[in-house]
């Protein structure tokens, strides 16, 4: 590069300092003036709107707070105390049922433990400098479900499925060790082990061998320990409430994700048979209302299966919801992939990457990043869609909210539980969308232009 | 379609290069290559032999097929007739051959095409790690060596979007070099750059040219062509109109089409 020659006699350019806006053009009063009381018409409009809001909010406040009854043992008692108020005592009485459905009271700790384990499992993803995040995420999708089902369902498990469930324990321990090591020493467990076994100068994939051995040992230990106790069997029919809502929403999202990606790849395939069958499947399932699909899975699926196949209603609902979510995800993934410039494929091909590795290493990571906001929207939608399983006779949160009003002692208690459910769903969905927005901002911060 | 032996011994008075060069030094050999985009005949009977270490500049008006020609060499485009042999492997739809060719041919694109989700260093190590199965430490060292060679080792941990166009293109060159190719293809590497940044990329390319690597370069930088090219190929309408060493090409062009082109790009 050529050196730039400057002389001391050259005039010097100094940028002007920035100044604040004039006093009348900023601050709270300016905001009120321009937004609410800009002209006589806008002033009238503001006042009318305020009056309308007040006339709705005031009676609601009286019902929900001023006249509300917080302590009572039946709905009759609520009425005796105050006819015009909300009977929150009922919601408080049924609160545990809303969370767990008919899950036996003495076994509810298992549902809690499952949730805590999931949070523990996912936690390393949000910690800084953790280098095994991909493993954490993959095992959460592939291994954790076995552990969760082992915990929730209980009963006597044969050796092989039991080993799969206990593999979950092994991964939870190893993932955490690896995460802590990579935070403190900048090398994860696989790299440490590889160093001890003298594999450091080999290809990264050889680092897997010591890890596999470690998992085998830990899993075997966990299996032996697991035979020392038996969890009472809790059939899926008595799973319910918010617990069931979470089970359905999370597992159908997890199942839908890989199916959706494969369908999207299939729809973009060069092979006509793959492309046409994927497109047909997507279009057929997409044009069906979810309720119809759920009924079809419940009523029609057993007809196609060999006689005597036992069906579990939860499993059927999961299949229906997963397929439904998967086809929508497929379209999201497809649009995400379309946003990736052709040049990225070409650069990957020119370096010698084949289709699958180019997709996995180059295209998908970028596409998933652009898709984050839409994905979050879909998972929110999925969480709300789970309420439809109450139509096919499952007692998820919505099902349980309706059950309480059918109880003789609390007959007719519908408004309060439904309002409670509304608030609960709003809180859950709102936090998910806040998190989605956060992801979106962070994503654009990394790859954003200058 | 001519058989392989015929193609190697083909002698045509209008293409003196093909007959006069010892065949064992030929790294790219195209014989009567034709390609169509739908009804548009984009390459017409293109024959070209590139010897080891040769530096070739392709020029010509837009739509003349020069980009398509070099993209056929690593099979980013498929030719429909004729024969292309690169590093001894024939490009005929055999996936093994395509992999073999791509392993030895690096490419630098007009639009850089860096992987935006990876840092500069990761961009360079991705292929060595996954295709050459290199240990991570070795791949990192290799990438740093080439990043130093293109003079941006200090940017190794930044993302492509944080770099200027000229820096991105130099990373793209380093990324291609990390696969240790014996042939480098450049597709208008400076056309998408701000004028201020053209020279930093050209400087790197001149250095590369002096290192003895085989280069095929589509460019409008005639100063660069004059300085480093062993041979300049002028294309129009999907045909090779004229090819000659730079001195001869610029000072004594034979064909009237070449003279017109040169007067248009040099005249203003």
XYZ file of C-alpha atoms in Angstrom, chain A residues 51-336:
286
model
C -62.991 7.244 29.709
C -63.684 3.989 27.814
C -60.655 2.311 29.368
C -61.822 3.441 32.824
C -65.372 2.178 32.318
C -64.020 -1.303 31.501
C -61.217 -1.444 34.033
C -63.112 -0.164 37.092
C -65.827 -2.886 37.275
C -63.207 -5.551 36.503
C -61.029 -4.273 39.338
C -64.014 -4.368 41.727
C -64.785 -7.977 40.719
C -61.236 -9.291 40.665
C -59.755 -7.479 43.659
C -62.110 -5.401 45.840
C -64.937 -7.952 46.170
C -62.831 -11.083 45.657
C -62.998 -14.000 48.099
C -59.637 -15.586 48.917
C -60.600 -18.116 51.567
C -63.442 -20.647 51.273
C -63.818 -24.405 51.088
C -66.739 -24.579 48.582
C -68.175 -22.305 45.935
C -71.316 -21.905 48.090
C -69.149 -20.383 50.804
C -67.667 -17.957 48.252
C -71.156 -16.770 47.341
C -72.106 -16.415 50.991
C -69.128 -14.166 51.587
C -69.553 -11.964 48.511
C -71.865 -12.514 45.555
C -70.191 -9.918 43.339
C -66.585 -10.941 43.631
C -64.259 -13.487 42.080
C -63.902 -16.771 43.925
C -60.110 -17.044 43.964
C -60.413 -19.495 46.825
C -61.436 -22.064 44.202
C -58.342 -21.443 42.091
C -56.173 -21.724 45.194
C -57.923 -24.974 46.178
C -57.387 -26.494 42.742
C -53.963 -24.964 42.136
C -51.959 -28.189 42.493
C -54.371 -30.011 40.192
C -53.903 -27.327 37.553
C -50.170 -27.982 37.712
C -50.112 -31.806 37.842
C -53.589 -33.070 36.900
C -54.281 -36.431 38.529
C -50.604 -37.295 38.953
C -50.489 -39.053 42.381
C -49.654 -36.497 45.065
C -46.882 -38.624 46.537
C -45.152 -38.896 43.135
C -45.328 -35.251 42.043
C -41.730 -34.701 43.062
C -40.823 -36.785 40.000
C -42.456 -34.268 37.669
C -40.614 -31.452 39.466
C -37.329 -33.342 39.324
C -37.796 -33.928 35.575
C -38.271 -30.206 35.042
C -35.281 -29.316 37.193
C -33.107 -31.843 35.333
C -34.155 -30.307 32.011
C -33.216 -26.824 33.198
C -29.916 -28.159 34.591
C -29.279 -29.938 31.308
C -29.857 -26.816 29.231
C -28.063 -24.384 31.549
C -24.524 -24.741 30.032
C -25.919 -23.358 26.754
C -26.240 -19.943 28.377
C -22.891 -19.978 30.158
C -19.955 -18.149 28.541
C -16.889 -19.895 27.077
C -18.523 -23.355 27.117
C -17.179 -25.272 24.113
C -19.469 -28.342 24.231
C -22.744 -26.499 23.604
C -23.559 -28.537 20.498
C -23.274 -31.790 22.486
C -25.423 -30.355 25.265
C -28.121 -29.390 22.786
C -28.031 -32.630 20.797
C -28.116 -34.852 23.877
C -30.943 -32.782 25.286
C -32.980 -33.692 22.214
C -31.826 -37.301 21.838
C -30.949 -38.604 25.337
C -32.862 -36.531 27.897
C -36.328 -37.780 26.768
C -35.453 -41.363 27.834
C -34.457 -40.170 31.291
C -37.604 -38.029 31.546
C -39.912 -40.878 30.558
C -38.126 -43.214 32.987
C -38.767 -40.684 35.721
C -42.361 -39.743 34.869
C -43.643 -43.202 33.961
C -41.769 -45.282 36.542
C -42.423 -49.011 36.778
C -40.100 -51.852 35.910
C -37.886 -51.239 32.869
C -36.015 -53.940 30.937
C -32.248 -53.588 30.676
C -31.866 -51.921 27.258
C -34.364 -49.063 27.676
C -33.110 -48.669 31.246
C -29.564 -48.282 29.922
C -30.773 -45.568 27.515
C -32.420 -43.722 30.400
C -29.299 -44.032 32.538
C -27.184 -42.799 29.623
C -29.032 -39.550 30.384
C -27.580 -39.480 33.901
C -24.149 -40.119 32.444
C -24.485 -37.301 29.904
C -25.795 -34.859 32.488
C -22.720 -35.462 34.661
C -20.225 -35.479 31.789
C -21.731 -32.412 30.100
C -21.432 -30.442 33.315
C -17.868 -31.582 34.012
C -16.969 -30.647 30.461
C -18.694 -27.265 30.713
C -16.976 -26.395 34.001
C -13.591 -27.527 32.664
C -13.982 -25.492 29.483
C -14.961 -22.411 31.487
C -12.013 -22.687 33.872
C -9.271 -24.161 31.658
C -10.484 -23.237 28.129
C -10.347 -26.949 27.190
C -13.294 -29.301 27.526
C -13.322 -32.784 29.007
C -12.814 -34.502 25.649
C -9.675 -32.435 25.023
C -8.312 -33.093 28.532
C -8.888 -36.844 28.202
C -7.411 -36.786 24.712
C -4.332 -35.071 26.138
C -3.877 -37.765 28.800
C -4.259 -40.565 26.266
C -1.893 -38.880 23.807
C -4.518 -38.196 21.127
C -3.947 -34.427 20.966
C -2.102 -34.500 17.645
C -4.665 -36.814 16.018
C -7.824 -35.780 14.175
C -10.511 -34.326 16.528
C -12.801 -37.321 15.953
C -10.371 -39.633 17.797
C -11.130 -37.610 20.942
C -14.490 -39.417 20.972
C -13.052 -42.799 22.007
C -12.168 -41.972 25.629
C -15.519 -40.190 25.987
C -17.416 -43.269 24.801
C -15.550 -45.384 27.354
C -16.347 -42.893 30.106
C -20.050 -42.918 29.215
C -20.101 -46.718 29.161
C -18.663 -46.888 32.691
C -20.951 -44.179 34.109
C -24.042 -45.674 32.456
C -23.239 -49.145 33.803
C -22.849 -47.691 37.297
C -26.129 -45.783 36.993
C -27.951 -48.909 35.793
C -26.700 -50.894 38.795
C -27.801 -48.135 41.162
C -31.184 -47.821 39.417
C -31.994 -51.476 40.195
C -31.839 -50.670 43.915
C -35.156 -48.792 43.831
C -38.399 -48.977 41.869
C -40.485 -45.942 41.026
C -44.243 -46.665 41.259
C -45.841 -46.840 37.800
C -47.869 -43.753 36.848
C -49.856 -44.353 33.663
C -49.901 -41.527 31.116
C -53.680 -41.220 31.551
C -53.173 -39.620 34.941
C -50.584 -37.129 33.707
C -52.240 -33.758 33.475
C -52.331 -30.024 34.026
C -49.469 -27.696 33.212
C -47.102 -30.687 33.517
C -48.828 -32.460 30.608
C -48.953 -29.203 28.625
C -45.182 -28.875 29.009
C -44.563 -32.541 28.186
C -46.603 -32.277 24.981
C -45.339 -28.843 23.916
C -41.663 -29.585 24.516
C -41.596 -33.090 23.082
C -43.641 -32.269 19.992
C -41.360 -29.282 19.312
C -38.290 -31.466 19.732
C -39.635 -34.234 17.462
C -40.903 -31.724 14.921
C -37.549 -30.037 14.526
C -35.557 -32.809 12.785
C -38.611 -33.897 10.773
C -39.157 -30.304 9.657
C -35.534 -29.905 8.547
C -35.634 -33.162 6.573
C -38.931 -32.175 4.922
C -37.475 -28.786 3.980
C -34.360 -30.400 2.495
C -36.589 -32.885 0.680
C -38.708 -30.133 -0.775
C -35.587 -28.414 -2.136
C -34.119 -31.678 -3.430
C -33.126 -32.224 -7.059
C -34.604 -35.730 -6.977
C -38.192 -35.560 -8.242
C -39.518 -38.487 -6.159
C -38.190 -37.020 -2.905
C -39.295 -33.508 -3.807
C -42.802 -34.449 -4.859
C -43.486 -36.730 -1.890
C -42.218 -34.142 0.590
C -44.203 -31.362 -1.064
C -47.357 -33.478 -1.101
C -46.975 -34.419 2.549
C -46.404 -30.792 3.561
C -49.348 -29.488 1.555
C -51.749 -32.200 2.764
C -50.940 -31.838 6.448
C -50.797 -28.050 6.202
C -54.253 -27.829 4.685
C -55.780 -29.818 7.561
C -57.050 -28.199 10.769
C -55.147 -29.457 13.800
C -58.313 -30.817 15.445
C -59.049 -32.908 12.371
C -55.512 -34.230 12.359
C -55.718 -35.135 16.052
C -58.992 -37.006 15.537
C -57.518 -38.774 12.536
C -54.511 -39.918 14.509
C -56.724 -41.140 17.365
C -59.405 -42.814 15.240
C -57.740 -43.752 11.938
C -54.159 -44.620 12.911
C -55.164 -47.818 14.807
C -56.955 -49.030 11.641
C -53.719 -49.019 9.639
C -51.724 -50.821 12.311
C -51.616 -54.596 12.830
C -54.526 -55.862 14.886
C -53.902 -55.821 18.606
C -51.404 -52.960 18.545
C -51.891 -51.113 21.807
C -52.077 -47.370 21.423
C -51.301 -44.806 23.987
C -53.382 -41.661 23.643
C -50.482 -39.421 24.644
C -48.260 -41.036 22.012
C -50.952 -40.534 19.354
C -51.443 -36.895 20.310
C -47.668 -36.404 20.152
C -47.492 -37.944 16.677
C -50.297 -35.685 15.455
C -48.896 -32.510 16.963
C -45.331 -33.283 15.872
C -46.359 -33.821 12.250
C -48.469 -30.687 12.305
C -45.651 -28.593 13.748
C -43.091 -30.251 11.478
C -44.752 -29.187 8.224
C -44.955 -25.580 9.376
C -41.356 -25.729 10.533
C -40.419 -27.197 7.161
C -41.744 -24.083 5.465
C -39.884 -21.855 7.924
C -36.659 -23.764 7.364
C -37.152 -23.636 3.610
C -37.589 -19.874 3.634
C -34.577 -19.567 5.930
